[in-house]
Coordinates of C-alpha atoms in Angstrom, one line a residue:
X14 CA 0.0 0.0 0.0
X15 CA 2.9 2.3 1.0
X16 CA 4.4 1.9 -2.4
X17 CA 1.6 1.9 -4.6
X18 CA 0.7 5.5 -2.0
X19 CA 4.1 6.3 -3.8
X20 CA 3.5 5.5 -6.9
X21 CA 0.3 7.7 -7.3
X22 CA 2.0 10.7 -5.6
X23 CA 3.2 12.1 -8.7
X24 CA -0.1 11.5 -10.7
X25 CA -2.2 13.5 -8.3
X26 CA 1.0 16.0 -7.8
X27 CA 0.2 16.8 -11.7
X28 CA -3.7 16.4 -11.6
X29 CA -3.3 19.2 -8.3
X30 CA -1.0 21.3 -10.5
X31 CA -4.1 21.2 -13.6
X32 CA -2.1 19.7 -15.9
X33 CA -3.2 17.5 -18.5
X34 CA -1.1 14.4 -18.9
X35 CA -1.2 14.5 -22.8
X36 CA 0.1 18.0 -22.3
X37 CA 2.8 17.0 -19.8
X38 CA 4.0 14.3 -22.0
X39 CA 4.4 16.8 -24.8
X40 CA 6.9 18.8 -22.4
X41 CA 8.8 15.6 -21.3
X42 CA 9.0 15.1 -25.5
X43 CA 10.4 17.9 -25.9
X44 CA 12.8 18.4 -23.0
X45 CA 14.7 14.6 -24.0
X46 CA 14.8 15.9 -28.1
X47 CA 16.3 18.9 -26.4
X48 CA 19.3 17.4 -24.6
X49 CA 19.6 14.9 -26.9
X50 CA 18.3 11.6 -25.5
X51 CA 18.1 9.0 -28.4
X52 CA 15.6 7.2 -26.2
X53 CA 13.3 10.2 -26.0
X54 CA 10.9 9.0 -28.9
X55 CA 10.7 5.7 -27.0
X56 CA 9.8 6.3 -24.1
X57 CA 7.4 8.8 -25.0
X58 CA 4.0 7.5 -26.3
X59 CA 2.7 7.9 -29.8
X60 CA -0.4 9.8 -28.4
X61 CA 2.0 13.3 -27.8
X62 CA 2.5 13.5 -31.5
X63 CA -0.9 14.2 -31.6
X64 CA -1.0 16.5 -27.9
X65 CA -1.9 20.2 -28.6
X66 CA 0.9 22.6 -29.0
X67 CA 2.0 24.9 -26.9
X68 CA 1.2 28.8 -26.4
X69 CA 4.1 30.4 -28.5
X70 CA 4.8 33.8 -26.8
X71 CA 6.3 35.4 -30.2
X72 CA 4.6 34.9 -33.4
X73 CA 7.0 33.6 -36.4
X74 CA 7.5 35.1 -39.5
X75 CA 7.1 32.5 -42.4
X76 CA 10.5 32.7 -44.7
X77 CA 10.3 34.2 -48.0
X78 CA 11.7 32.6 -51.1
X79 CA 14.5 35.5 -51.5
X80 CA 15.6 34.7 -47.7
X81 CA 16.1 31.5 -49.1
X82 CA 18.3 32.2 -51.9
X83 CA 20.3 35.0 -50.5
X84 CA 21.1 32.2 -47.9
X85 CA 21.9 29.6 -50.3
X86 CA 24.2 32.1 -52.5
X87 CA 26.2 33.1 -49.1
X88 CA 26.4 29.7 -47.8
X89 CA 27.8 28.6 -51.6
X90 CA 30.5 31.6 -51.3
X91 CA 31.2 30.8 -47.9
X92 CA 31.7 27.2 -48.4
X93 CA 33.9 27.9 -51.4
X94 CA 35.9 30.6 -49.6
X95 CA 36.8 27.7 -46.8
X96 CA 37.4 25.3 -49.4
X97 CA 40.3 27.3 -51.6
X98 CA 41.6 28.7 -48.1
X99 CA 42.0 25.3 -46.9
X100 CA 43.7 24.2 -50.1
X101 CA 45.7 26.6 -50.4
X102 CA 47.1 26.2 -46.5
X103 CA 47.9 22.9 -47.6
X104 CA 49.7 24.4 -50.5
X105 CA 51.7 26.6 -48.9
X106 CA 55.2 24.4 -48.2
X107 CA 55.3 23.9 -52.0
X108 CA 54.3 27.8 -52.6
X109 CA 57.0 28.4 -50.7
X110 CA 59.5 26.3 -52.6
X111 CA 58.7 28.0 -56.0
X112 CA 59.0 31.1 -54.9
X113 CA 62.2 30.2 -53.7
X114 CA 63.1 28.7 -56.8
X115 CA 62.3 31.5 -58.7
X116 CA 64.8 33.8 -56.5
X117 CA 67.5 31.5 -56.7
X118 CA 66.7 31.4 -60.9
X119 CA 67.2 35.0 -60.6
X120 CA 70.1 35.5 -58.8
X121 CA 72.0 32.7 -60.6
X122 CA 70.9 34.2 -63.5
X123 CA 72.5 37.3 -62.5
X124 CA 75.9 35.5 -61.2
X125 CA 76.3 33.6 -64.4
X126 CA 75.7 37.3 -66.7
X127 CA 78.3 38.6 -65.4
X128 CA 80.9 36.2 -65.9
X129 CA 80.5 35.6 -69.2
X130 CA 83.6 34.6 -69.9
X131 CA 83.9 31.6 -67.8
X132 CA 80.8 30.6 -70.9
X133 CA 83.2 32.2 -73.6
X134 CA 80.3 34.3 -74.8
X135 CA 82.0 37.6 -74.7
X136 CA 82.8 39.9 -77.5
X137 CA 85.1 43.0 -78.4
X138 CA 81.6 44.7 -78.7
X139 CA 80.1 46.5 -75.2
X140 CA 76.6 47.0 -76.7
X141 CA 76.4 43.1 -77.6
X142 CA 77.8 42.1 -74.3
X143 CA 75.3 43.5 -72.8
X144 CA 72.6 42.6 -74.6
X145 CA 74.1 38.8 -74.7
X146 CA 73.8 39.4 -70.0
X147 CA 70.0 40.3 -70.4
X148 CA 69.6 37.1 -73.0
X149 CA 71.3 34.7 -70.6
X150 CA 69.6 36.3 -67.7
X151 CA 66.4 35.8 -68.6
X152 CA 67.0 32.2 -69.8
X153 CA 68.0 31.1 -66.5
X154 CA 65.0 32.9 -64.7
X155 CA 62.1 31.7 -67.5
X156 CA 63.5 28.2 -66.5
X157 CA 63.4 29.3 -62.9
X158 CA 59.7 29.9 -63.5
X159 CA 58.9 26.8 -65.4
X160 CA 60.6 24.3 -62.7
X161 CA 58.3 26.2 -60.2
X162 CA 54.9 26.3 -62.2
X163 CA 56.0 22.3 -62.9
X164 CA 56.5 22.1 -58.9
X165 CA 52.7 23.5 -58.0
X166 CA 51.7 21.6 -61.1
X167 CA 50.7 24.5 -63.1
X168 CA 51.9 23.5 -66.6
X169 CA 48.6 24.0 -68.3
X170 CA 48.9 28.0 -67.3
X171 CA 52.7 27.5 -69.3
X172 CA 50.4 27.5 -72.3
X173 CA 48.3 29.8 -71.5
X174 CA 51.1 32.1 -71.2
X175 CA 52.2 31.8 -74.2
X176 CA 48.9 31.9 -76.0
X177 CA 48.7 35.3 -74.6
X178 CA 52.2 36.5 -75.3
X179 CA 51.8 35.7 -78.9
X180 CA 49.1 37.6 -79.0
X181 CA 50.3 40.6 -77.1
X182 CA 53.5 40.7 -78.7
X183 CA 51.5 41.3 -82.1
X184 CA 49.5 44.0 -80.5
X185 CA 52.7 45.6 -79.0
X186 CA 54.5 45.0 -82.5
X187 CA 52.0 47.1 -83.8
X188 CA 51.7 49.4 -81.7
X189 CA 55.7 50.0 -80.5
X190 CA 56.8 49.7 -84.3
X191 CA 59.4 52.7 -84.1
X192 CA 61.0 51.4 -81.3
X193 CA 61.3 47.9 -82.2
X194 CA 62.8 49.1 -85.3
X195 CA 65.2 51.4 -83.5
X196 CA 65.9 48.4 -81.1
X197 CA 67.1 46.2 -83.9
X198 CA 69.0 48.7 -85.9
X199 CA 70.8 49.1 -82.8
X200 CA 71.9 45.4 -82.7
X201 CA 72.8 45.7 -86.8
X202 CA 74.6 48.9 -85.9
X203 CA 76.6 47.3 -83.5
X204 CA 77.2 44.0 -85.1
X205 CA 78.6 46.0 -88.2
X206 CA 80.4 48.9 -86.6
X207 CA 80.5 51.5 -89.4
X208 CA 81.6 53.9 -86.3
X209 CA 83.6 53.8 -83.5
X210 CA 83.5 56.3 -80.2
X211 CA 85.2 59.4 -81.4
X212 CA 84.9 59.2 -84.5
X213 CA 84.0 62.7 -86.7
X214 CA 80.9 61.3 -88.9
X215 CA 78.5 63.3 -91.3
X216 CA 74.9 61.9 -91.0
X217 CA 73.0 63.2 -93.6
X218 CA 72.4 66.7 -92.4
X219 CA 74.1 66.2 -88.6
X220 CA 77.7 66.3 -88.3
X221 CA 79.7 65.4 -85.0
X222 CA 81.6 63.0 -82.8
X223 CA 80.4 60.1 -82.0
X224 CA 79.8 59.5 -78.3
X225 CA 77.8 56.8 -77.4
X226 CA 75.3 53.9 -78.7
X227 CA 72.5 52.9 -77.1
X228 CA 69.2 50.7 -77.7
X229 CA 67.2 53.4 -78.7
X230 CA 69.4 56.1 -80.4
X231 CA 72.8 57.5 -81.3
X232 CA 74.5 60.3 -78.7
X233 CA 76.4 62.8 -81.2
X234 CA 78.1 65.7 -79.5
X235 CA 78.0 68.6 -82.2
X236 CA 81.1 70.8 -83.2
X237 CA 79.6 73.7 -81.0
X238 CA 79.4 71.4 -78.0
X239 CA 76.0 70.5 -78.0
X240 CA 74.3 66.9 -77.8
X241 CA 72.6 65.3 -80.3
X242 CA 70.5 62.1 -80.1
X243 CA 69.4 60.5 -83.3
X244 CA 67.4 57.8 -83.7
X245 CA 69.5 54.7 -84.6
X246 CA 66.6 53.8 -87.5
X247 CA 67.7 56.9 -89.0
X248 CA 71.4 56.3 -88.9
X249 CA 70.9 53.0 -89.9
X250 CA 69.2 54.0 -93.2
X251 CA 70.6 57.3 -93.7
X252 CA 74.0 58.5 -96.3
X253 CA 76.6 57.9 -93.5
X254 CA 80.3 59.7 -93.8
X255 CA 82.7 58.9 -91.8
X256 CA 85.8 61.8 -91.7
X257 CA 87.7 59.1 -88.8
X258 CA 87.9 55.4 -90.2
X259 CA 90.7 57.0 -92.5
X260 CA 93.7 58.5 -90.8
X261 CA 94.5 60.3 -94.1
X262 CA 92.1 63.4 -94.9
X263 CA 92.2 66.2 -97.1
X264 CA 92.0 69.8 -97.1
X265 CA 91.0 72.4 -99.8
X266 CA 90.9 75.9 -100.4
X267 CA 90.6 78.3 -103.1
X268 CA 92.1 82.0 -104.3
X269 CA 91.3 84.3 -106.8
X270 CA 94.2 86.1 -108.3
X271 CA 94.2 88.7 -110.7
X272 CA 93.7 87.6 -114.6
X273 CA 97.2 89.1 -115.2
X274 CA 99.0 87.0 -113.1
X275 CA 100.8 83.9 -113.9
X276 CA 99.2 80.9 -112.9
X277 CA 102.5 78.8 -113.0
X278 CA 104.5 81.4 -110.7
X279 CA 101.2 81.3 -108.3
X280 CA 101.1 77.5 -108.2
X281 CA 104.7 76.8 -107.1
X282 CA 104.7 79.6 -104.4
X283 CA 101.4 77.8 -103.0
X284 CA 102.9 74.5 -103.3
X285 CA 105.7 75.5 -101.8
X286 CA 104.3 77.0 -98.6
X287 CA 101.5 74.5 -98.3
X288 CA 104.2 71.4 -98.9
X289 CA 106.6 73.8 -95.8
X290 CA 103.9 73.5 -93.1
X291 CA 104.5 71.4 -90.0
X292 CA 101.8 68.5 -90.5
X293 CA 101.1 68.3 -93.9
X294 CA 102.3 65.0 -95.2
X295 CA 104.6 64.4 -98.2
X296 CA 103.1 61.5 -99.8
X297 CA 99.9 62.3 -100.9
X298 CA 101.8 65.6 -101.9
X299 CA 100.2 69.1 -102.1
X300 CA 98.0 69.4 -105.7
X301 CA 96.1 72.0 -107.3
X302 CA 93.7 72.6 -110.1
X303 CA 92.1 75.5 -111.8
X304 CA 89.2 75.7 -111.0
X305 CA 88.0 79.0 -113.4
X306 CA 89.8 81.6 -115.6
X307 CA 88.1 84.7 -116.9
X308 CA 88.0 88.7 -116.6
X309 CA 86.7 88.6 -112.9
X310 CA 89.9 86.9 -112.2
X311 CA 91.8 83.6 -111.8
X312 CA 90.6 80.7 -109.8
X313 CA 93.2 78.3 -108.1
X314 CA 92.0 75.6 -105.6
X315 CA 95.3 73.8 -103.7
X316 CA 94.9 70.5 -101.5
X317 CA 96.8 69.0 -99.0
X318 CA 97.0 65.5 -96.7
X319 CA 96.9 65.9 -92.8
X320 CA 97.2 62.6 -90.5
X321 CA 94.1 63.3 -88.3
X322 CA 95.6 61.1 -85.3
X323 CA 98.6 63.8 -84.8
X324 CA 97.3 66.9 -86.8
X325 CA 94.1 69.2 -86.4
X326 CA 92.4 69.8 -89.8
X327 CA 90.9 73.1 -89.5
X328 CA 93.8 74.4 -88.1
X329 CA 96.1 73.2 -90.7
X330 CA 94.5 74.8 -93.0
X331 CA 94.0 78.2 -92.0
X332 CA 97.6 78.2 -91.3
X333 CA 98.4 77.5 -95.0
X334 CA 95.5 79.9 -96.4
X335 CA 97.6 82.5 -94.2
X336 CA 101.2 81.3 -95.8
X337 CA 100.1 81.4 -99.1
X338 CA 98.2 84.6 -99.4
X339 CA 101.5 86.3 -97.4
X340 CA 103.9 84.8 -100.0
X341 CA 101.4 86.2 -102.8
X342 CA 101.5 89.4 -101.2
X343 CA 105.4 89.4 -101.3
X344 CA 105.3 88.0 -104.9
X345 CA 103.4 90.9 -106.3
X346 CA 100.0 88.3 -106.8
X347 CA 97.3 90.3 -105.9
X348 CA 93.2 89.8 -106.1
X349 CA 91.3 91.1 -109.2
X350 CA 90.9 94.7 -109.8
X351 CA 87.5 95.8 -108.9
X352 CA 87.8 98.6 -111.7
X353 CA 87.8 98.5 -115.7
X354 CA 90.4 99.4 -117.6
X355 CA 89.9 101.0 -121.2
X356 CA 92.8 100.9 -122.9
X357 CA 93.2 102.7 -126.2
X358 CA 95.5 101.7 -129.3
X359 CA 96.5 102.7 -132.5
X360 CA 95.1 101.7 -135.8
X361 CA 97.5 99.8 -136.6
X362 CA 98.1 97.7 -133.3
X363 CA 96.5 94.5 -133.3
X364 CA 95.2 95.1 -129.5
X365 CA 97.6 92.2 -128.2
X366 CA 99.4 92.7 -124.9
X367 CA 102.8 92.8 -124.9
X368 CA 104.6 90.1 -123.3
X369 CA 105.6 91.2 -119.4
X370 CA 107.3 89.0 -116.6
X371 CA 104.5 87.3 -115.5
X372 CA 103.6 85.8 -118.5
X373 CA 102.8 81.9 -118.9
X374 CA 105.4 79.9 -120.5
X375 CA 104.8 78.6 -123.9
X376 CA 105.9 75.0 -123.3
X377 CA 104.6 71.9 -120.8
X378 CA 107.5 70.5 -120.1
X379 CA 107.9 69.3 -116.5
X380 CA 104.1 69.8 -115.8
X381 CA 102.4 66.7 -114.2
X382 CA 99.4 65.1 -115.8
X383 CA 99.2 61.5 -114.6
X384 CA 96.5 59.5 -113.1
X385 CA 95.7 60.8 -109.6
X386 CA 96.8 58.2 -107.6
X387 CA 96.4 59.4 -103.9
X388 CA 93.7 57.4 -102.6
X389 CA 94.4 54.6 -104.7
X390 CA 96.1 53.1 -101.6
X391 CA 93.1 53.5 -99.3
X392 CA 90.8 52.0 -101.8
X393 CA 93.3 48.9 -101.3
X394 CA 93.2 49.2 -97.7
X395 CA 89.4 49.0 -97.4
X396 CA 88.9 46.7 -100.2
X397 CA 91.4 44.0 -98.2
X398 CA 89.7 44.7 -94.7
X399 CA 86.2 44.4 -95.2
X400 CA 83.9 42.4 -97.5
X401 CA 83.7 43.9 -100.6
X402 CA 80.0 42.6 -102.6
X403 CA 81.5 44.1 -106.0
X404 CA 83.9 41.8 -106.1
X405 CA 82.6 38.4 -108.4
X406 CA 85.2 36.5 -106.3
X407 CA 83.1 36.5 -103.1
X408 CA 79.6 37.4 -104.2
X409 CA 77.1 34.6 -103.7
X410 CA 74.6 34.2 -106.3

């Protein structure tokens, strides 16, 4: 009696409190889903699936279809997000060890540029040097960059790559057409050296010494000091003159001497002080020609050789225009009168001047008229030193 007395104590504890059992099985259901009991659905009876709910204190709001989808599309993003962070954590040793591949590409790449010689790839040429560092430089790091894209097994981006560089290197081609073509007249400059540092060149229009060649252009300091960049397509394809690549170079310079005159006297004074002059060579000797004979006067032109490496041009020969028109002066050979002379005769005069001291001699004897041979050695010269496509001997068909 005592125990069933126990027993019902609980019952009528609820049936005091005014609780239906139904409803207090429904709480008891839902306190053991709560915490997780797996023995919650069997111990409670099938009859509290169908108890009456409970007062909710807050109403609900039923979800709309675009709650639903703006929570799918961040739960998509978030779950990729994790996924390529997670990846690429377990990535990172090998990430690491292309990068560090790549920086040891680079720096041996570097280290093996600069000693070119230990690869026997140097030549008397500092433009091509260089450019021959950048090409082995950038060898060593592409292959830097492969090994590493090979590592993190990225090969397919390779082609890719180079999909895309083709490509872009035709739109850039296009686009950068000037100074592609400046960049490879540069290298054909350089491999064929028409010029040296130094050297006194004519370029078309430009005249100057040449001071430096880059990738882009030619630095020419002019005669007046200033500096002058030109375009190394231009040079390339312009009429180039070179005063320097010959050691031998000649000087001109005129005078006009009265019509009266002789012409043989006035010759062998010039000569004479021209062939005296401290620099002027012996062999090619001092020349002359004339150049125009007529009532406005005589016209004499004299030349002469200087060695450029020892001698100044321009100074040269304004010291011999200053010799020679001093010994004319001491000679009597003045410039043409700048007045007319009438001159009456008789009848029976036939209007021919008489003979005076400066007439010409009636004979040639003695008077040079070979074959001017002075450059004929320097034609040699440049003929034996450099390939010469005239010649049938070593033209290729």
């Amino acid at each position: 009696m005592p125990i069933r007395s126990a027993f019902m104590r609980p019952a009528s504890f609820i049936r005091a409190a005014g609780l239906h059992r139904r409803t207090f099985q429904s709480m008891l259901f839902y306190v053991l889903l709560s915490v997780g009991l797996p023995c919650a659905t069997a111990a409670v009876p099938a009859a509290a699936t169908t108890a009456a709910p409970v007062p909710a204190t807050v109403e609900s709001r039923p979800a709309t279809d675009a709650d639903v989808d703006v929570r799918r599309r961040f739960d998509a993003v978030y779950d990729e997000v994790h996924e390529r962070t997670v990846r690429l954590i377990a990535h990172l040793p090998l990430l690491l060890a292309a990068i560090v591949i790549v920086l040891l590409a680079a720096r041996l790449g570097r280290l093996v540029s600069q000693r070119l010689h230990w690869l026997r790839l140097r030549t008397r040429n500092p433009y091509l040097d260089g450019l021959m560092r950048r090409i082995v430089h950038g060898v060593i790091l592409i292959a830097g960059v492969l090994i590493a894209l090979d590592l993190l097994n990225a090969t397919a981006l390779v082609g890719a790559l180079l999909g895309s560089a083709g490509v872009l290197g035709l739109a850039l081609g296009f686009a950068f057409k000037d100074i592609a073509e400046n960049y490879i007249a540069g290298i054909l400059l350089s491999l064929r050296r028409p010029f040296s540092p130094g050297d006194t060149v004519r370029i078309d229009s430009y005249e100057g010494k040449v001071a430096a060649l880059s990738a882009r252009d030619m630095v020419l300091v002019t005669m007046d000091g200033n500096e002058l960049r030109l375009p190394n397509a231009l040079v390339f394809k312009a009429v180039l003159l070179n005063f320097s690549s010959n050691p031998k170079r000649r000087f001109e310079f005129t005078f006009n001497i009265d019509a009266g005159h002789s012409i043989r006297k006035a010759q062998e004074i010039a000569i004479a002080e021209i062939a005296g002059i401290d620099g002027v060579l012996a062999d090619p000797a001092p020349s002359w020609s004339l150049v125009e004979f007529g009532s406005a006067g005589t016209v004499l032109r004299f030349f002469g050789w200087v060695d450029q490496r020892h001698s100044d041009l321009g100074k040269i020969r304004s010291e011999a225009i200053r010799l020679v028109k001093g010994a004319f002066w001491r000679a009597g050979i003045g410039a043409p009168r700048t007045t007319n002379h009438v001159v009456l005769s008789r009848a029976d005069d036939d209007g021919a001047p008489a003979p005076g001291d400066d007439a010409e001699p009636a004979t040639s004897i003695g008077v040079d008229t070979s074959v001017n041979r002075d450059i004929d050695r320097q034609v040699a010269d440049v003929q034996n030193s450099d390939q010469n496509l005239l010649n049938p001997k070593e033209s290729t068909p």
